[in-house]
PDB file of N, CA and C and ligand atoms in Angstrom:
ATOM      1  N   UNK B   1     124.355  89.981  85.691  1.00  0.00           N
ATOM      2  CA  UNK B   1     122.891  90.048  85.566  1.00  0.00           C
ATOM      3  C   UNK B   1     122.260  88.918  86.353  1.00  0.00           C
ATOM      4  N   UNK B   2     121.349  89.262  87.217  1.00  0.00           N
ATOM      5  CA  UNK B   2     120.704  88.227  88.019  1.00  0.00           C
ATOM      6  C   UNK B   2     119.635  87.511  87.207  1.00  0.00           C
ATOM      7  N   UNK B   3     119.380  86.283  87.571  1.00  0.00           N
ATOM      8  CA  UNK B   3     118.341  85.537  86.872  1.00  0.00           C
ATOM      9  C   UNK B   3     116.991  85.857  87.493  1.00  0.00           C
ATOM     10  N   UNK B   4     115.975  85.787  86.667  1.00  0.00           N
ATOM     11  CA  UNK B   4     114.625  86.070  87.134  1.00  0.00           C
ATOM     12  C   UNK B   4     113.828  84.775  87.162  1.00  0.00           C
ATOM     13  N   UNK B   5     113.370  84.425  88.309  1.00  0.00           N
ATOM     14  CA  UNK B   5     112.570  83.214  88.436  1.00  0.00           C
ATOM     15  C   UNK B   5     111.139  83.591  88.785  1.00  0.00           C
ATOM     16  N   UNK B   6     110.232  83.408  87.838  1.00  0.00           N
ATOM     17  CA  UNK B   6     108.834  83.720  88.149  1.00  0.00           C
ATOM     18  C   UNK B   6     108.347  82.889  89.322  1.00  0.00           C
ATOM     19  N   UNK B   7     107.496  83.469  90.133  1.00  0.00           N
ATOM     20  CA  UNK B   7     106.931  82.751  91.274  1.00  0.00           C
ATOM     21  C   UNK B   7     106.274  81.456  90.818  1.00  0.00           C
ATOM     22  N   UNK B   8     105.604  81.536  89.676  1.00  0.00           N
ATOM     23  CA  UNK B   8     104.861  80.381  89.195  1.00  0.00           C
ATOM     24  C   UNK B   8     105.771  79.197  88.900  1.00  0.00           C
ATOM     25  N   UNK B   9     107.052  79.467  88.618  1.00  0.00           N
ATOM     26  CA  UNK B   9     107.991  78.400  88.309  1.00  0.00           C
ATOM     27  C   UNK B   9     108.787  77.952  89.531  1.00  0.00           C
ATOM     28  N   UNK B  10     108.539  78.580  90.648  1.00  0.00           N
ATOM     29  CA  UNK B  10     109.365  78.311  91.816  1.00  0.00           C
ATOM     30  C   UNK B  10     108.515  77.920  93.012  1.00  0.00           C
ATOM     31  N   UNK B  11     108.991  76.927  93.739  1.00  0.00           N
ATOM     32  CA  UNK B  11     108.304  76.525  94.962  1.00  0.00           C
ATOM     33  C   UNK B  11     108.759  77.392  96.133  1.00  0.00           C
ATOM     34  N   UNK B  12     109.783  78.168  95.903  1.00  0.00           N
ATOM     35  CA  UNK B  12     110.394  78.890  97.013  1.00  0.00           C
ATOM     36  C   UNK B  12     110.135  80.389  96.902  1.00  0.00           C
ATOM     37  N   UNK B  13     109.963  81.046  98.016  1.00  0.00           N
ATOM     38  CA  UNK B  13     109.772  82.492  97.978  1.00  0.00           C
ATOM     39  C   UNK B  13     111.023  83.165  97.438  1.00  0.00           C
ATOM     40  N   UNK B  14     110.841  84.189  96.669  1.00  0.00           N
ATOM     41  CA  UNK B  14     111.989  84.910  96.139  1.00  0.00           C
ATOM     42  C   UNK B  14     112.545  85.847  97.207  1.00  0.00           C
ATOM     43  N   UNK B  15     113.829  86.089  97.132  1.00  0.00           N
ATOM     44  CA  UNK B  15     114.446  87.004  98.098  1.00  0.00           C
ATOM     45  C   UNK B  15     114.369  88.454  97.623  1.00  0.00           C
ATOM     46  N   UNK B  16     113.997  88.638  96.347  1.00  0.00           N
ATOM     47  CA  UNK B  16     113.880  89.995  95.831  1.00  0.00           C
ATOM     48  C   UNK B  16     112.638  90.670  96.393  1.00  0.00           C
ATOM     49  N   UNK B  17     112.725  91.985  96.520  1.00  0.00           N
ATOM     50  CA  UNK B  17     111.556  92.735  96.966  1.00  0.00           C
ATOM     51  C   UNK B  17     110.506  92.755  95.851  1.00  0.00           C
ATOM     52  N   UNK B  18     109.309  92.391  96.214  1.00  0.00           N
ATOM     53  CA  UNK B  18     108.210  92.403  95.253  1.00  0.00           C
ATOM     54  C   UNK B  18     107.240  93.518  95.621  1.00  0.00           C
ATOM     55  N   UNK B  19     106.567  94.047  94.604  1.00  0.00           N
ATOM     56  CA  UNK B  19     105.622  95.133  94.821  1.00  0.00           C
ATOM     57  C   UNK B  19     104.293  94.808  94.165  1.00  0.00           C
ATOM     58  N   UNK B  20     103.250  95.353  94.738  1.00  0.00           N
ATOM     59  CA  UNK B  20     101.951  95.290  94.096  1.00  0.00           C
ATOM     60  C   UNK B  20     101.775  96.581  93.319  1.00  0.00           C
ATOM     61  N   UNK B  21     101.577  96.426  92.004  1.00  0.00           N
ATOM     62  CA  UNK B  21     101.393  97.601  91.165  1.00  0.00           C
ATOM     63  C   UNK B  21      99.907  97.846  90.951  1.00  0.00           C
ATOM     64  N   UNK B  22      99.480  99.051  91.269  1.00  0.00           N
ATOM     65  CA  UNK B  22      98.105  99.455  91.017  1.00  0.00           C
ATOM     66  C   UNK B  22      98.132 100.535  89.948  1.00  0.00           C
ATOM     67  N   UNK B  23      97.563 100.197  88.789  1.00  0.00           N
ATOM     68  CA  UNK B  23      97.575 101.146  87.673  1.00  0.00           C
ATOM     69  C   UNK B  23      96.531 102.221  87.927  1.00  0.00           C
ATOM     70  N   UNK B  24      96.984 103.474  87.858  1.00  0.00           N
ATOM     71  CA  UNK B  24      96.063 104.586  88.104  1.00  0.00           C
ATOM     72  C   UNK B  24      95.660 105.294  86.818  1.00  0.00           C
ATOM     73  N   UNK B  25      96.450 105.086  85.744  1.00  0.00           N
ATOM     74  CA  UNK B  25      96.121 105.731  84.480  1.00  0.00           C
ATOM     75  C   UNK B  25      96.648 104.891  83.329  1.00  0.00           C
ATOM     76  N   UNK B  26      95.794 104.662  82.341  1.00  0.00           N
ATOM     77  CA  UNK B  26      96.209 103.885  81.176  1.00  0.00           C
ATOM     78  C   UNK B  26      96.139 104.739  79.918  1.00  0.00           C
ATOM     79  N   UNK B  27      97.033 104.419  78.958  1.00  0.00           N
ATOM     80  CA  UNK B  27      97.057 105.152  77.693  1.00  0.00           C
ATOM     81  C   UNK B  27      96.691 104.236  76.554  1.00  0.00           C
ATOM     82  N   UNK B  28      96.997 104.663  75.310  1.00  0.00           N
ATOM     83  CA  UNK B  28      96.684 103.867  74.119  1.00  0.00           C
ATOM     84  C   UNK B  28      97.276 102.468  74.204  1.00  0.00           C
ATOM     85  N   UNK B  29      96.530 101.478  73.720  1.00  0.00           N
ATOM     86  CA  UNK B  29      97.024 100.109  73.716  1.00  0.00           C
ATOM     87  C   UNK B  29      97.143  99.531  75.110  1.00  0.00           C
ATOM     88  N   UNK B  30      96.382 100.077  76.024  1.00  0.00           N
ATOM     89  CA  UNK B  30      96.380  99.568  77.395  1.00  0.00           C
ATOM     90  C   UNK B  30      97.732  99.760  78.086  1.00  0.00           C
ATOM     91  N   UNK B  31      98.545 100.675  77.555  1.00  0.00           N
ATOM     92  CA  UNK B  31      99.844 100.927  78.180  1.00  0.00           C
ATOM     93  C   UNK B  31      99.646 101.644  79.515  1.00  0.00           C
ATOM     94  N   UNK B  32     100.597 101.444  80.389  1.00  0.00           N
ATOM     95  CA  UNK B  32     100.503 102.042  81.715  1.00  0.00           C
ATOM     96  C   UNK B  32     101.152 103.426  81.711  1.00  0.00           C
ATOM     97  N   UNK B  33     100.386 104.434  82.073  1.00  0.00           N
ATOM     98  CA  UNK B  33     100.927 105.788  82.142  1.00  0.00           C
ATOM     99  C   UNK B  33     101.366 106.097  83.577  1.00  0.00           C
ATOM    100  N   UNK B  34     100.527 105.723  84.508  1.00  0.00           N
ATOM    101  CA  UNK B  34     100.860 106.011  85.899  1.00  0.00           C
ATOM    102  C   UNK B  34     100.391 104.865  86.774  1.00  0.00           C
ATOM    103  N   UNK B  35     101.178 104.561  87.772  1.00  0.00           N
ATOM    104  CA  UNK B  35     100.795 103.514  88.693  1.00  0.00           C
ATOM    105  C   UNK B  35     101.459 103.773  90.040  1.00  0.00           C
ATOM    106  N   UNK B  36     100.939 103.129  91.044  1.00  0.00           N
ATOM    107  CA  UNK B  36     101.535 103.231  92.370  1.00  0.00           C
ATOM    108  C   UNK B  36     102.047 101.866  92.781  1.00  0.00           C
ATOM    109  N   UNK B  37     103.055 101.849  93.612  1.00  0.00           N
ATOM    110  CA  UNK B  37     103.644 100.604  94.085  1.00  0.00           C
ATOM    111  C   UNK B  37     103.593 100.565  95.609  1.00  0.00           C
ATOM    112  N   UNK B  38     103.326  99.391  96.122  1.00  0.00           N
ATOM    113  CA  UNK B  38     103.478  99.180  97.558  1.00  0.00           C
ATOM    114  C   UNK B  38     104.096  97.806  97.734  1.00  0.00           C
ATOM    115  N   UNK B  39     104.822  97.585  98.811  1.00  0.00           N
ATOM    116  CA  UNK B  39     105.438  96.272  99.021  1.00  0.00           C
ATOM    117  C   UNK B  39     104.386  95.173  99.067  1.00  0.00           C
ATOM    118  N   UNK B  40     104.676  94.071  98.396  1.00  0.00           N
ATOM    119  CA  UNK B  40     103.738  92.955  98.350  1.00  0.00           C
ATOM    120  C   UNK B  40     103.847  92.123  99.621  1.00  0.00           C
ATOM    121  N   UNK B  41     102.715  91.666 100.101  1.00  0.00           N
ATOM    122  CA  UNK B  41     102.687  90.757 101.246  1.00  0.00           C
ATOM    123  C   UNK B  41     102.585  89.323 100.728  1.00  0.00           C
ATOM    124  N   UNK B  42     102.814  88.364 101.618  1.00  0.00           N
ATOM    125  CA  UNK B  42     102.687  86.958 101.235  1.00  0.00           C
ATOM    126  C   UNK B  42     101.282  86.667 100.724  1.00  0.00           C
ATOM    127  N   UNK B  43     100.307  87.353 101.291  1.00  0.00           N
ATOM    128  CA  UNK B  43      98.914  87.174 100.861  1.00  0.00           C
ATOM    129  C   UNK B  43      98.730  87.656  99.422  1.00  0.00           C
ATOM    130  N   UNK B  44      99.347  88.793  99.094  1.00  0.00           N
ATOM    131  CA  UNK B  44      99.287  89.312  97.717  1.00  0.00           C
ATOM    132  C   UNK B  44      99.877  88.300  96.744  1.00  0.00           C
ATOM    133  N   UNK B  45     101.021  87.727  97.136  1.00  0.00           N
ATOM    134  CA  UNK B  45     101.711  86.784  96.265  1.00  0.00           C
ATOM    135  C   UNK B  45     100.859  85.536  96.060  1.00  0.00           C
ATOM    136  N   UNK B  46     100.236  85.049  97.133  1.00  0.00           N
ATOM    137  CA  UNK B  46      99.370  83.870  97.005  1.00  0.00           C
ATOM    138  C   UNK B  46      98.191  84.168  96.085  1.00  0.00           C
ATOM    139  N   UNK B  47      97.596  85.341  96.238  1.00  0.00           N
ATOM    140  CA  UNK B  47      96.438  85.714  95.415  1.00  0.00           C
ATOM    141  C   UNK B  47      96.841  85.813  93.950  1.00  0.00           C
ATOM    142  N   UNK B  48      98.025  86.396  93.700  1.00  0.00           N
ATOM    143  CA  UNK B  48      98.497  86.549  92.320  1.00  0.00           C
ATOM    144  C   UNK B  48      98.759  85.184  91.700  1.00  0.00           C
ATOM    145  N   UNK B  49      99.345  84.289  92.484  1.00  0.00           N
ATOM    146  CA  UNK B  49      99.655  82.965  91.951  1.00  0.00           C
ATOM    147  C   UNK B  49      98.374  82.193  91.662  1.00  0.00           C
ATOM    148  N   UNK B  50      97.359  82.397  92.502  1.00  0.00           N
ATOM    149  CA  UNK B  50      96.071  81.725  92.269  1.00  0.00           C
ATOM    150  C   UNK B  50      95.474  82.176  90.935  1.00  0.00           C
ATOM    151  N   UNK B  51      95.553  83.480  90.660  1.00  0.00           N
ATOM    152  CA  UNK B  51      95.051  83.998  89.379  1.00  0.00           C
ATOM    153  C   UNK B  51      95.802  83.370  88.211  1.00  0.00           C
ATOM    154  N   UNK B  52      97.119  83.242  88.389  1.00  0.00           N
ATOM    155  CA  UNK B  52      97.947  82.650  87.335  1.00  0.00           C
ATOM    156  C   UNK B  52      97.539  81.199  87.095  1.00  0.00           C
ATOM    157  N   UNK B  53      97.254  80.475  88.189  1.00  0.00           N
ATOM    158  CA  UNK B  53      96.861  79.069  88.066  1.00  0.00           C
ATOM    159  C   UNK B  53      95.544  78.930  87.323  1.00  0.00           C
ATOM    160  N   UNK B  54      94.727  79.975  87.393  1.00  0.00           N
ATOM    161  CA  UNK B  54      93.452  79.983  86.679  1.00  0.00           C
ATOM    162  C   UNK B  54      93.628  80.446  85.231  1.00  0.00           C
ATOM    163  N   UNK B  55      94.875  80.759  84.858  1.00  0.00           N
ATOM    164  CA  UNK B  55      95.138  81.225  83.496  1.00  0.00           C
ATOM    165  C   UNK B  55      94.824  82.691  83.299  1.00  0.00           C
ATOM    166  N   UNK B  56      94.694  83.418  84.397  1.00  0.00           N
ATOM    167  CA  UNK B  56      94.345  84.838  84.297  1.00  0.00           C
ATOM    168  C   UNK B  56      95.322  85.668  85.116  1.00  0.00           C
ATOM    169  N   UNK B  57      96.579  85.612  84.732  1.00  0.00           N
ATOM    170  CA  UNK B  57      97.564  86.394  85.482  1.00  0.00           C
ATOM    171  C   UNK B  57      97.262  87.879  85.329  1.00  0.00           C
ATOM    172  N   UNK B  58      97.170  88.561  86.445  1.00  0.00           N
ATOM    173  CA  UNK B  58      96.851  89.993  86.419  1.00  0.00           C
ATOM    174  C   UNK B  58      98.111  90.852  86.396  1.00  0.00           C
ATOM    175  N   UNK B  59      99.275  90.208  86.448  1.00  0.00           N
ATOM    176  CA  UNK B  59     100.565  90.926  86.470  1.00  0.00           C
ATOM    177  C   UNK B  59     100.583  92.008  87.550  1.00  0.00           C
ATOM    178  N   UNK B  60      99.941  91.730  88.662  1.00  0.00           N
ATOM    179  CA  UNK B  60      99.818  92.769  89.700  1.00  0.00           C
ATOM    180  C   UNK B  60     100.998  92.783  90.658  1.00  0.00           C
ATOM    181  N   UNK B  61     101.674  91.643  90.792  1.00  0.00           N
ATOM    182  CA  UNK B  61     102.861  91.605  91.654  1.00  0.00           C
ATOM    183  C   UNK B  61     104.085  91.694  90.749  1.00  0.00           C
ATOM    184  N   UNK B  62     104.868  92.726  90.937  1.00  0.00           N
ATOM    185  CA  UNK B  62     105.956  93.014  90.005  1.00  0.00           C
ATOM    186  C   UNK B  62     107.296  93.093  90.722  1.00  0.00           C
ATOM    187  N   UNK B  63     108.329  92.994  89.896  1.00  0.00           N
ATOM    188  CA  UNK B  63     109.690  93.116  90.391  1.00  0.00           C
ATOM    189  C   UNK B  63     110.450  93.999  89.406  1.00  0.00           C
ATOM    190  N   UNK B  64     111.210  94.938  89.919  1.00  0.00           N
ATOM    191  CA  UNK B  64     111.976  95.831  89.057  1.00  0.00           C
ATOM    192  C   UNK B  64     113.423  95.370  88.994  1.00  0.00           C
ATOM    193  N   UNK B  65     113.941  95.339  87.777  1.00  0.00           N
ATOM    194  CA  UNK B  65     115.327  94.974  87.535  1.00  0.00           C
ATOM    195  C   UNK B  65     116.079  96.251  87.188  1.00  0.00           C
ATOM    196  N   UNK B  66     117.110  96.535  87.949  1.00  0.00           N
ATOM    197  CA  UNK B  66     117.839  97.783  87.719  1.00  0.00           C
ATOM    198  C   UNK B  66     118.564  97.763  86.380  1.00  0.00           C
ATOM    199  N   UNK B  67     118.340  98.797  85.576  1.00  0.00           N
ATOM    200  CA  UNK B  67     119.041  98.932  84.311  1.00  0.00           C
ATOM    201  C   UNK B  67     120.001 100.107  84.377  1.00  0.00           C
ATOM    202  N   UNK B  68     120.562 100.431  83.241  1.00  0.00           N
ATOM    203  CA  UNK B  68     121.539 101.527  83.193  1.00  0.00           C
ATOM    204  C   UNK B  68     120.824 102.870  83.331  1.00  0.00           C
ATOM    205  N   UNK B  69     119.877 103.122  82.445  1.00  0.00           N
ATOM    206  CA  UNK B  69     119.123 104.371  82.509  1.00  0.00           C
ATOM    207  C   UNK B  69     117.738 104.177  83.094  1.00  0.00           C
ATOM    208  N   UNK B  70     117.182 103.021  82.806  1.00  0.00           N
ATOM    209  CA  UNK B  70     115.820 102.743  83.230  1.00  0.00           C
ATOM    210  C   UNK B  70     115.784 101.415  83.976  1.00  0.00           C
ATOM    211  N   UNK B  71     114.747 101.254  84.764  1.00  0.00           N
ATOM    212  CA  UNK B  71     114.494  99.951  85.367  1.00  0.00           C
ATOM    213  C   UNK B  71     113.549  99.186  84.446  1.00  0.00           C
ATOM    214  N   UNK B  72     113.722  97.873  84.427  1.00  0.00           N
ATOM    215  CA  UNK B  72     112.808  97.059  83.646  1.00  0.00           C
ATOM    216  C   UNK B  72     111.886  96.329  84.606  1.00  0.00           C
ATOM    217  N   UNK B  73     110.593  96.404  84.353  1.00  0.00           N
ATOM    218  CA  UNK B  73     109.610  95.820  85.267  1.00  0.00           C
ATOM    219  C   UNK B  73     109.132  94.472  84.746  1.00  0.00           C
ATOM    220  N   UNK B  74     109.097  93.511  85.637  1.00  0.00           N
ATOM    221  CA  UNK B  74     108.654  92.161  85.303  1.00  0.00           C
ATOM    222  C   UNK B  74     107.440  91.796  86.147  1.00  0.00           C
ATOM    223  N   UNK B  75     106.596  90.965  85.576  1.00  0.00           N
ATOM    224  CA  UNK B  75     105.574  90.326  86.409  1.00  0.00           C
ATOM    225  C   UNK B  75     106.284  89.251  87.216  1.00  0.00           C
ATOM    226  N   UNK B  76     106.211  89.341  88.528  1.00  0.00           N
ATOM    227  CA  UNK B  76     106.911  88.389  89.380  1.00  0.00           C
ATOM    228  C   UNK B  76     106.219  87.029  89.376  1.00  0.00           C
ATOM    229  N   UNK B  77     104.974  86.984  88.967  1.00  0.00           N
ATOM    230  CA  UNK B  77     104.233  85.738  88.999  1.00  0.00           C
ATOM    231  C   UNK B  77     104.523  84.873  87.775  1.00  0.00           C
ATOM    232  N   UNK B  78     104.386  85.444  86.577  1.00  0.00           N
ATOM    233  CA  UNK B  78     104.526  84.641  85.365  1.00  0.00           C
ATOM    234  C   UNK B  78     105.801  84.976  84.590  1.00  0.00           C
ATOM    235  N   UNK B  79     106.493  86.059  84.951  1.00  0.00           N
ATOM    236  CA  UNK B  79     107.748  86.414  84.293  1.00  0.00           C
ATOM    237  C   UNK B  79     107.589  87.260  83.055  1.00  0.00           C
ATOM    238  N   UNK B  80     106.380  87.719  82.759  1.00  0.00           N
ATOM    239  CA  UNK B  80     106.168  88.553  81.582  1.00  0.00           C
ATOM    240  C   UNK B  80     106.854  89.904  81.770  1.00  0.00           C
ATOM    241  N   UNK B  81     107.477  90.408  80.696  1.00  0.00           N
ATOM    242  CA  UNK B  81     108.078  91.735  80.733  1.00  0.00           C
ATOM    243  C   UNK B  81     106.986  92.783  80.631  1.00  0.00           C
ATOM    244  N   UNK B  82     107.051  93.789  81.473  1.00  0.00           N
ATOM    245  CA  UNK B  82     106.008  94.818  81.489  1.00  0.00           C
ATOM    246  C   UNK B  82     106.542  96.171  81.027  1.00  0.00           C
ATOM    247  N   UNK B  83     107.789  96.186  80.534  1.00  0.00           N
ATOM    248  CA  UNK B  83     108.319  97.419  79.967  1.00  0.00           C
ATOM    249  C   UNK B  83     109.253  98.167  80.899  1.00  0.00           C
ATOM    250  N   UNK B  84     109.798  99.253  80.380  1.00  0.00           N
ATOM    251  CA  UNK B  84     110.726 100.057  81.188  1.00  0.00           C
ATOM    252  C   UNK B  84     109.944 101.042  82.040  1.00  0.00           C
ATOM    253  N   UNK B  85     110.510 101.363  83.158  1.00  0.00           N
ATOM    254  CA  UNK B  85     109.862 102.322  84.066  1.00  0.00           C
ATOM    255  C   UNK B  85     110.850 103.397  84.480  1.00  0.00           C
TER     256      UNK B  85
HETATM  257 ZN1   ZN O   1     101.900  87.900  84.984  1.00  0.00          ZN
END
């Protein structure tokens, strides 16, 4: 199992592929029903980290961890778990 280092805790760019998640549909409890992913750029990562520094992490830059049946999605900025996908 690989370790997950949130961007906010690291001075170094991660080698894992990061994505920008755009939620297109939300369900009860603000859960995500549908979203789209696109590869994150360095600019996206900087913007996400700035939000985190302001105490308002938007969890918009994500990283997927391969699981057995499902992938587990993490916020790449603060390390919060965002559930299975
Ligand atoms: Zn976050």
